[in-house]
PDB file of C-alpha atoms and ligand atoms in Angstrom:
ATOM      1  CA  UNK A   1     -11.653  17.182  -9.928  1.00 60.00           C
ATOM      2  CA  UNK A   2     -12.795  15.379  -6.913  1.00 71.00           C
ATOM      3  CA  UNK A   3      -9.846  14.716  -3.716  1.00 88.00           C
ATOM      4  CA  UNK A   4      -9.718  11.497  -1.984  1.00 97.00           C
ATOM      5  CA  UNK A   5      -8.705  11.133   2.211  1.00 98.00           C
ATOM      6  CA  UNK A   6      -6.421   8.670   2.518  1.00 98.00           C
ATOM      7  CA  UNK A   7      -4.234   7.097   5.477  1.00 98.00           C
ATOM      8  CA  UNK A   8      -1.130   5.877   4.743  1.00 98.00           C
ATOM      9  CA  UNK A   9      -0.158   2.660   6.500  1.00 98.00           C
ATOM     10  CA  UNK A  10       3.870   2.157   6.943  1.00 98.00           C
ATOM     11  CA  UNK A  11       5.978  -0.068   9.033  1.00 97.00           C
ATOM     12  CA  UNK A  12       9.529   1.195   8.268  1.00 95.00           C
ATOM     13  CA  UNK A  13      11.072   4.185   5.936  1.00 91.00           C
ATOM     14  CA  UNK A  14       7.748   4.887   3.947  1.00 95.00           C
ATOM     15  CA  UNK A  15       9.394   5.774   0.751  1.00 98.00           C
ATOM     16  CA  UNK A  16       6.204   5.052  -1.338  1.00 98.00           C
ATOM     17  CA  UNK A  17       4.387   7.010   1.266  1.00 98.00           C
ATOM     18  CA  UNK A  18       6.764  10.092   0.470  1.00 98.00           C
ATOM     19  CA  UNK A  19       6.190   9.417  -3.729  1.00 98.00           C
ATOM     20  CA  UNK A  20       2.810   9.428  -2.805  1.00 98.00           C
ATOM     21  CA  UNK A  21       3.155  13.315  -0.897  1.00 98.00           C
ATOM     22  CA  UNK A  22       5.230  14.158  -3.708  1.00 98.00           C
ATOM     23  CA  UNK A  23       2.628  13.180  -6.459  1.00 98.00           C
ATOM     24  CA  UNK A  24       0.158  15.304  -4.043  1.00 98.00           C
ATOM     25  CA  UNK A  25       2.413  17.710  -4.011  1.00 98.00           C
ATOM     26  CA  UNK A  26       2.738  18.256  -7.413  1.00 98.00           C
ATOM     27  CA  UNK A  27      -0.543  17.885  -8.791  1.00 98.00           C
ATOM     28  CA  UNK A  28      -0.013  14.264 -10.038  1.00 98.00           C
ATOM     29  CA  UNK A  29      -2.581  12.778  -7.509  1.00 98.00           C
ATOM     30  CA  UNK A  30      -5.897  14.314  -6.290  1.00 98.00           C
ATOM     31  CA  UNK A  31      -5.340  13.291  -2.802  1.00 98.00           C
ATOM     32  CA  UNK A  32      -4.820  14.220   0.643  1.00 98.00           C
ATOM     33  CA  UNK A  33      -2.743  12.554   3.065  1.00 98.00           C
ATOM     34  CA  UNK A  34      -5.335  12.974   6.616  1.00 98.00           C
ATOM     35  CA  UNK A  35      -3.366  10.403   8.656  1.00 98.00           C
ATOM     36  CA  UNK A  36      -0.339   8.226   8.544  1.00 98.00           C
ATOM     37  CA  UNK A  37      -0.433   4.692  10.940  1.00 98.00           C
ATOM     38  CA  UNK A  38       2.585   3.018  12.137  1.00 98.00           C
ATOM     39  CA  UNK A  39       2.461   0.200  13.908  1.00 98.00           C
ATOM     40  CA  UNK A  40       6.083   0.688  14.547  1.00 98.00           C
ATOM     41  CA  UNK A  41       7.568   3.367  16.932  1.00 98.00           C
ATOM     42  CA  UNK A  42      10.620   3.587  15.402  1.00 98.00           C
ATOM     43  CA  UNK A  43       9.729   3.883  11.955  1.00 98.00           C
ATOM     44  CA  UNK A  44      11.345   6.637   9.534  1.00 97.00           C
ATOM     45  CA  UNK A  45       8.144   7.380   8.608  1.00 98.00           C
ATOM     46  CA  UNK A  46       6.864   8.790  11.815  1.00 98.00           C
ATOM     47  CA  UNK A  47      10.176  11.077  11.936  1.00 98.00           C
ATOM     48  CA  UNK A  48       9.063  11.980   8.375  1.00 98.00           C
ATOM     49  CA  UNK A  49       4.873  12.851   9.113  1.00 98.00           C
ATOM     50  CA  UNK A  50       6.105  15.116  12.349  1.00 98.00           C
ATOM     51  CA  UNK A  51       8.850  17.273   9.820  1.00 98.00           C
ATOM     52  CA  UNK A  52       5.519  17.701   7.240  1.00 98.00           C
ATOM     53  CA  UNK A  53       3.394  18.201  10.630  1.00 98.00           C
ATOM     54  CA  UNK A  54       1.133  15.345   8.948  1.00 98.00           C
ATOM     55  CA  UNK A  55      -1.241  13.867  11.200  1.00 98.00           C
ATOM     56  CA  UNK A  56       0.535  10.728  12.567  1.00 98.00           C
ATOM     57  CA  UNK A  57      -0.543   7.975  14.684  1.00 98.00           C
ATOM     58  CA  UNK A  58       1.742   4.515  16.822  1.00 98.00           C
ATOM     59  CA  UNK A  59      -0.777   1.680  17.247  1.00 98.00           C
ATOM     60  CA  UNK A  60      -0.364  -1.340  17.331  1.00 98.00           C
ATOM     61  CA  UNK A  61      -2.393  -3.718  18.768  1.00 97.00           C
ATOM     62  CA  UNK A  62       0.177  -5.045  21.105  1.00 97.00           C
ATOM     63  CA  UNK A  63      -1.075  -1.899  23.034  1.00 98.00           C
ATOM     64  CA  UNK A  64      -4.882  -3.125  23.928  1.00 98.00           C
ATOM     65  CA  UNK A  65      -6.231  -6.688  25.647  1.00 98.00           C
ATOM     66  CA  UNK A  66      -7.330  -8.078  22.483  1.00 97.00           C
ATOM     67  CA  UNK A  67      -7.872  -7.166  19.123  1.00 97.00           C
ATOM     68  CA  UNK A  68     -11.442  -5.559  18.718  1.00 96.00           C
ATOM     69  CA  UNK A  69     -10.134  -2.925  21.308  1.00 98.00           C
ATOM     70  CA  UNK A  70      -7.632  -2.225  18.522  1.00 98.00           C
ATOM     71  CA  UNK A  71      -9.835  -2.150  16.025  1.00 98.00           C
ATOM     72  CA  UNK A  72     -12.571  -0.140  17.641  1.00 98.00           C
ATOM     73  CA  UNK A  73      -9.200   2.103  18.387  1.00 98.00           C
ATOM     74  CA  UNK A  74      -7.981   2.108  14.898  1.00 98.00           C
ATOM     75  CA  UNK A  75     -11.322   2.869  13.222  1.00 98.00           C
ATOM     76  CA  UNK A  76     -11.915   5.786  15.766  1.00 98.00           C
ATOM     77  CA  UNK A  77      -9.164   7.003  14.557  1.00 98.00           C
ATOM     78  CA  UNK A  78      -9.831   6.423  11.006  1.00 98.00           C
ATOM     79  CA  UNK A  79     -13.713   8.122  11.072  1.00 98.00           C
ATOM     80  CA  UNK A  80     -11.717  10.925  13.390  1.00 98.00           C
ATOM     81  CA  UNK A  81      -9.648  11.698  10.252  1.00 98.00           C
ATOM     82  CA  UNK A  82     -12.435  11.617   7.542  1.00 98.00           C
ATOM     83  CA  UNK A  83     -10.359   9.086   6.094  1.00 98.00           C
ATOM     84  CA  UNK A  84     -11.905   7.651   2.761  1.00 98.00           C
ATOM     85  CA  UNK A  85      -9.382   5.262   1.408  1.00 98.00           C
ATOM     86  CA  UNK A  86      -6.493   3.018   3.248  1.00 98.00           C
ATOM     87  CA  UNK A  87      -3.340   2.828   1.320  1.00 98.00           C
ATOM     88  CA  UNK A  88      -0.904   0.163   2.728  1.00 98.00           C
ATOM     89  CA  UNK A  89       3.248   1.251   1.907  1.00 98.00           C
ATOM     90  CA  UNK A  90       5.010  -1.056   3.774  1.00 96.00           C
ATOM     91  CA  UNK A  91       2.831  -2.136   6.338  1.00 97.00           C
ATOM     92  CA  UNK A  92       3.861  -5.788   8.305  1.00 94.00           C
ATOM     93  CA  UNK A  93       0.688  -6.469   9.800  1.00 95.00           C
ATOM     94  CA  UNK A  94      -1.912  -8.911   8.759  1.00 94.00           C
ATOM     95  CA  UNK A  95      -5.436  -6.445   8.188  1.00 97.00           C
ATOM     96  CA  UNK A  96      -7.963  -7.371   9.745  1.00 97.00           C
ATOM     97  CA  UNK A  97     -11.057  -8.275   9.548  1.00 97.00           C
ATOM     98  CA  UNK A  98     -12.899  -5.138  10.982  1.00 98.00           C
ATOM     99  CA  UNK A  99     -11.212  -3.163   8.888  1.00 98.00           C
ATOM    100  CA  UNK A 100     -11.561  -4.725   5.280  1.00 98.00           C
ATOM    101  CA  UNK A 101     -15.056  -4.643   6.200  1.00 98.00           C
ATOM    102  CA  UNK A 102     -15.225  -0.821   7.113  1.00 98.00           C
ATOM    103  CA  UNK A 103     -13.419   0.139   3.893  1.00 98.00           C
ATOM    104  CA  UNK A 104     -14.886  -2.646   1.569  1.00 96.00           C
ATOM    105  CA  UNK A 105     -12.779  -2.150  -1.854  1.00 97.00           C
ATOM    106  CA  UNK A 106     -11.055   1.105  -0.115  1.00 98.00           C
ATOM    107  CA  UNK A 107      -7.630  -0.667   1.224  1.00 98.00           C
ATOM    108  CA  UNK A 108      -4.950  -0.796  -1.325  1.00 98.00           C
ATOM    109  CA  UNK A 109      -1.476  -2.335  -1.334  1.00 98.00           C
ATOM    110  CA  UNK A 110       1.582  -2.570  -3.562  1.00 98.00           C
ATOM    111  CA  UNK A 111       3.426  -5.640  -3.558  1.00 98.00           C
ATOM    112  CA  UNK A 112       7.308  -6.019  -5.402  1.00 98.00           C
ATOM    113  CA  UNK A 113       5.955  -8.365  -7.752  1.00 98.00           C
ATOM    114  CA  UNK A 114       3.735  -9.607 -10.769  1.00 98.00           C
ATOM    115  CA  UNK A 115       1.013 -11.225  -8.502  1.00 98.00           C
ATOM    116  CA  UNK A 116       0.047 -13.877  -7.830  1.00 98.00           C
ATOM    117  CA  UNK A 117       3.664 -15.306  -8.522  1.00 98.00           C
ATOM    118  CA  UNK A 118       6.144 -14.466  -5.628  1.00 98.00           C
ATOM    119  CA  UNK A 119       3.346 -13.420  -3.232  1.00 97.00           C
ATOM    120  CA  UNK A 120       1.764 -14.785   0.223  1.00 92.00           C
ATOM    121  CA  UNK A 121       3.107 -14.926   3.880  1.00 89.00           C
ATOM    122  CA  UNK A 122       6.730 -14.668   4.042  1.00 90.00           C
ATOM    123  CA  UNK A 123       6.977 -13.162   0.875  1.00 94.00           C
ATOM    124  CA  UNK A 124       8.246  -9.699   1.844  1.00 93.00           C
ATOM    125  CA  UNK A 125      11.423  -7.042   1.112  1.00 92.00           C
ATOM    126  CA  UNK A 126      14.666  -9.097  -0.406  1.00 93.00           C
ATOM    127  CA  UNK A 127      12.969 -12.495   0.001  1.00 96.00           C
ATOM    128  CA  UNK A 128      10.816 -11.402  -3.230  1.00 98.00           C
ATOM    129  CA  UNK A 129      13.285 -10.177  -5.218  1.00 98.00           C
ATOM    130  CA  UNK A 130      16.023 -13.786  -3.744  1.00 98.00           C
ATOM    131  CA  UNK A 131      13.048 -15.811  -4.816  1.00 98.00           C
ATOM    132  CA  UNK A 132      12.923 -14.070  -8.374  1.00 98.00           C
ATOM    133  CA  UNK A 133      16.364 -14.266  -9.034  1.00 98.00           C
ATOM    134  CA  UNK A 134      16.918 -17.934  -7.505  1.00 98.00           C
ATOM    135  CA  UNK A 135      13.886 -18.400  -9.967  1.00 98.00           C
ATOM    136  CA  UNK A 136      15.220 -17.776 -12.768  1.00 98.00           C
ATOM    137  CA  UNK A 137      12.249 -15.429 -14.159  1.00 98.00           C
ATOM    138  CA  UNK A 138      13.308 -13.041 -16.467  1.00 98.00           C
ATOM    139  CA  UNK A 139      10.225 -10.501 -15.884  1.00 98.00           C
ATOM    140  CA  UNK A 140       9.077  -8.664 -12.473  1.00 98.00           C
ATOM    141  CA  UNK A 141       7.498  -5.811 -11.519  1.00 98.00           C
ATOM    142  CA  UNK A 142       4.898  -4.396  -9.139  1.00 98.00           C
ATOM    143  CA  UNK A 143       1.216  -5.095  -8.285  1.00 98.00           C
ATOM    144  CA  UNK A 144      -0.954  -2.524  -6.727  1.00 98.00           C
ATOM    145  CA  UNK A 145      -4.231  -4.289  -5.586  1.00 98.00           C
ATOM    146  CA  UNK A 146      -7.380  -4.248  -3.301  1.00 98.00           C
ATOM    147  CA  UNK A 147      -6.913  -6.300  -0.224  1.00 98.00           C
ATOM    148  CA  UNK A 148      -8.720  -8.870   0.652  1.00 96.00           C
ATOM    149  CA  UNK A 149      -8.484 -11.420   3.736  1.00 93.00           C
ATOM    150  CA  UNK A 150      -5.852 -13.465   2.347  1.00 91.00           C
ATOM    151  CA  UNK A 151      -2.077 -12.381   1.566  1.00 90.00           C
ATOM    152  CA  UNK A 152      -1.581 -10.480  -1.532  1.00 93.00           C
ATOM    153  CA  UNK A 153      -4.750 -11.641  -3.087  1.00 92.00           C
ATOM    154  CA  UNK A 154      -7.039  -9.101  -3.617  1.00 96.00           C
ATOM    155  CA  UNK A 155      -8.180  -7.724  -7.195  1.00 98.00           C
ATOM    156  CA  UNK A 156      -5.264  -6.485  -9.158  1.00 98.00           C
ATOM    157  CA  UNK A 157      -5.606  -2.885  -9.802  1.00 98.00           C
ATOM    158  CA  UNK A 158      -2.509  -1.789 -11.925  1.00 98.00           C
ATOM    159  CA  UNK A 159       0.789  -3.451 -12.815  1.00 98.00           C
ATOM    160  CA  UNK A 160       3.584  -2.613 -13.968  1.00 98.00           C
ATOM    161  CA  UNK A 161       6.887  -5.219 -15.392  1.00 98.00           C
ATOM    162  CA  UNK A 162      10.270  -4.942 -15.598  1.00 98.00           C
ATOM    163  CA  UNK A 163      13.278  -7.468 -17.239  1.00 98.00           C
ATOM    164  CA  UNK A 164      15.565  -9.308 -14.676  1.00 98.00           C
ATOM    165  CA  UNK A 165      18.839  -8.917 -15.718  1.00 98.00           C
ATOM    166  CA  UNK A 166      21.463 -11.501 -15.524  1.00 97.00           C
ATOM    167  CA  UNK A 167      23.431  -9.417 -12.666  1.00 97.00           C
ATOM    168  CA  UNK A 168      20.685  -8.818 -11.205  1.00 98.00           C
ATOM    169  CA  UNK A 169      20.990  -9.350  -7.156  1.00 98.00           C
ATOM    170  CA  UNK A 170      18.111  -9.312  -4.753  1.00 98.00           C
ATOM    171  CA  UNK A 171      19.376  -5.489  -3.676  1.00 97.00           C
ATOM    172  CA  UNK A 172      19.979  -4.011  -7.446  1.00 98.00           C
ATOM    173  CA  UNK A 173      16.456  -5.638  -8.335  1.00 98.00           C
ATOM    174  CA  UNK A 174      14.888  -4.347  -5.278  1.00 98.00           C
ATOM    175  CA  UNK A 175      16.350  -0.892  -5.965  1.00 98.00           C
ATOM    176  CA  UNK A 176      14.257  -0.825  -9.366  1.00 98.00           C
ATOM    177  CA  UNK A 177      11.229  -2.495  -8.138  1.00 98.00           C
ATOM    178  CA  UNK A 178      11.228   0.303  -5.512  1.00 98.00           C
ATOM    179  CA  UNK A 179      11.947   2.767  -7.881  1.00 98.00           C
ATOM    180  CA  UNK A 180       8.785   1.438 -10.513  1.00 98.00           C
ATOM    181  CA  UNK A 181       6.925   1.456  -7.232  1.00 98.00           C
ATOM    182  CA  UNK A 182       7.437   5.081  -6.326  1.00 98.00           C
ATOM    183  CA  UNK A 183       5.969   5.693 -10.460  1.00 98.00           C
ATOM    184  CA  UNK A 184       2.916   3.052 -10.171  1.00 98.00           C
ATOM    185  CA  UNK A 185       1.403   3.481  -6.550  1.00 98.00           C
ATOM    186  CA  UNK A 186      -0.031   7.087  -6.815  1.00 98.00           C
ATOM    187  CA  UNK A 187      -1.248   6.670 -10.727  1.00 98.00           C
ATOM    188  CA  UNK A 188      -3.274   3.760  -9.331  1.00 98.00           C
ATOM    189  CA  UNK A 189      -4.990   5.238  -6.843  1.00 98.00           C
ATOM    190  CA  UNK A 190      -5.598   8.463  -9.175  1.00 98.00           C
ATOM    191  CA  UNK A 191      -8.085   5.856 -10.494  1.00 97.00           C
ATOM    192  CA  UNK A 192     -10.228   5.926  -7.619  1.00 97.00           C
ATOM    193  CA  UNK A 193      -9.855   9.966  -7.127  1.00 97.00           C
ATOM    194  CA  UNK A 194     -11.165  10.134 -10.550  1.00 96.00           C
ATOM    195  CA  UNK A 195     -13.619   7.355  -9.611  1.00 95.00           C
ATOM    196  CA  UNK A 196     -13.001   5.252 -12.864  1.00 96.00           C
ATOM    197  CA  UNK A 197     -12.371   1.737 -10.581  1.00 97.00           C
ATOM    198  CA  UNK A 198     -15.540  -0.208 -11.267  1.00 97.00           C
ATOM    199  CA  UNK A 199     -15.485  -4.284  -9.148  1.00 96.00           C
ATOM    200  CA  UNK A 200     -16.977  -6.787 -10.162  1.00 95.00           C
ATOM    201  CA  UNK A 201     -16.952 -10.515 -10.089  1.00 92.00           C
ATOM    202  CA  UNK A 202     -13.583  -9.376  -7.721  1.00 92.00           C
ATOM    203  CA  UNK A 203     -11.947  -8.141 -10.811  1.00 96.00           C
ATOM    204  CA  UNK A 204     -11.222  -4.416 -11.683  1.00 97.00           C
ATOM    205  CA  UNK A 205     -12.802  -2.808 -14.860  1.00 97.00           C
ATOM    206  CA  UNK A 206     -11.638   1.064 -15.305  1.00 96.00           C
ATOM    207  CA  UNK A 207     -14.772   3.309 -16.716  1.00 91.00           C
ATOM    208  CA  UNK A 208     -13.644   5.178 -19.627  1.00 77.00           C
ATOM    209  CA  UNK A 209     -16.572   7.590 -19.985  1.00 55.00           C
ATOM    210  CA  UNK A 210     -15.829   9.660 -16.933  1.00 48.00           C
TER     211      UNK A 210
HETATM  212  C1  GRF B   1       7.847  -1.890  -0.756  1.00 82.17           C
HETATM  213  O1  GRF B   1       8.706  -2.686  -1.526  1.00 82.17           O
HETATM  214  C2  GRF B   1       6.433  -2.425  -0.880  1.00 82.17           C
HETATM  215  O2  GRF B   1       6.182  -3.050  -2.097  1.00 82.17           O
HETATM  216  C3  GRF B   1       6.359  -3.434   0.221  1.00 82.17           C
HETATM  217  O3  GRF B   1       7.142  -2.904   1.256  1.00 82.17           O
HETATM  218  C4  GRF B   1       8.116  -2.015   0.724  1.00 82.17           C
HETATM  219  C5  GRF B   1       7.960  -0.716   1.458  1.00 82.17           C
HETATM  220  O4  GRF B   1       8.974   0.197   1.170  1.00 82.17           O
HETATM  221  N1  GRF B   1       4.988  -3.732   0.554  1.00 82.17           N
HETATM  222  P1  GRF B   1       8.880   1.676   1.728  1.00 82.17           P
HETATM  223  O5  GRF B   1       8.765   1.602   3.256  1.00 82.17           O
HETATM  224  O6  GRF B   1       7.687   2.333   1.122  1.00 82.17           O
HETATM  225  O7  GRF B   1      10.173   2.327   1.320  1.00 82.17           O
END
């Protein structure tokens, strides 16, 4: 069974980022964590990596004159690592350019919705699950797709739905979501360790013959 690199990009606790470990760790998910970016200093996430002694990087590109000195920085970093695959959990930067086109089709993200309703700029943490509710919708869920240039665009990879109940508040829904998150991210990108993620026409077909 063939193992995929990845480096998990967090901002803040990285609780898909640990489901993701766990899922390694038990056999669920043919994948190895090589390198975990944080543009934040502060995040949980960082405190997490040095416990596991998992490689572990702070950049941000608040830290260079202009942003191809990050990027060059970033995707030294990257090839450094042998990293394969970039797996966004929680990450609240904008990717750029350079780097979409280094790992064309090999940057995924999960978003705490049904895509594309409830997604684009601003739509991040409780103000996805405050827009659901004030809404009215009576389904959500999670997307796990490719990323693109735009916000929460990219081919859809896997989703999963669950029912908005009628005491539903942005934290109890956000709890689930999280929790449907933590059981969707790392059986999506199984697909690619098994290879089975065919593109085209920017839509995802899974091969069943392999
Ligand atoms: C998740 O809800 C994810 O969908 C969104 O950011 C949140 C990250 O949570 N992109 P965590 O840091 O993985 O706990």
């Amino acid at each position: 069974m063939s193992s995929i690199k990845i480096a998990v990009f967090a901002s803040g606790h990285g609780s898909n980022c640990r489901a993701l470990y766990e899922a390694i760790i038990s056999g669920k998910l043919n994948a190895e964590i090589g390198l975990i970016v944080s543009n934040n200093p502060d995040a949980g996430v960082l405190t997490w990596a040095k416990e596991k002694e998992l490689a572990h990087i702070h950049i941000s590109s608040e830290q260079f004159d202009d942003k191809l000195q990050f990027h060059h920085a970033l995707l030294r970093h990257l090839a450094l690592h042998h990293i394969q695959m970039i797996v966004l959990a929680g990450y609240m930067k904008k990717i750029g350019l350079p780097l979409i086109e280094a790992y064309p089709n090999k940057i995924l993200n999960i978003h705490p919705a049904l895509l594309p309703s409830f997604g684009g700029k601003g739509m991040y943490g409780e103000h996805v699950h405050k827009a659901i509710i004030d809404y009215g919708a009576k389904i959500t869920g999670v997307t796990v797709h490719l990323v693109d240039p735009e916000y929460d665009h990219g081919a859809i990879v896997m989703q999963k739905a669950l029912e908005v109940s009628e005491n539903d508040t942005p934290q109890t829904l956000a709890q689930r979501v999280l929790a449907l998150e933590h059981q969707t991210y790392y059986r999506a990108l199984q697909l690619f360790a098994e290879n089975k993620v065919i593109i085209k026409d920017r839509k995802v077909f899974l091969s069943r013959n392999i």
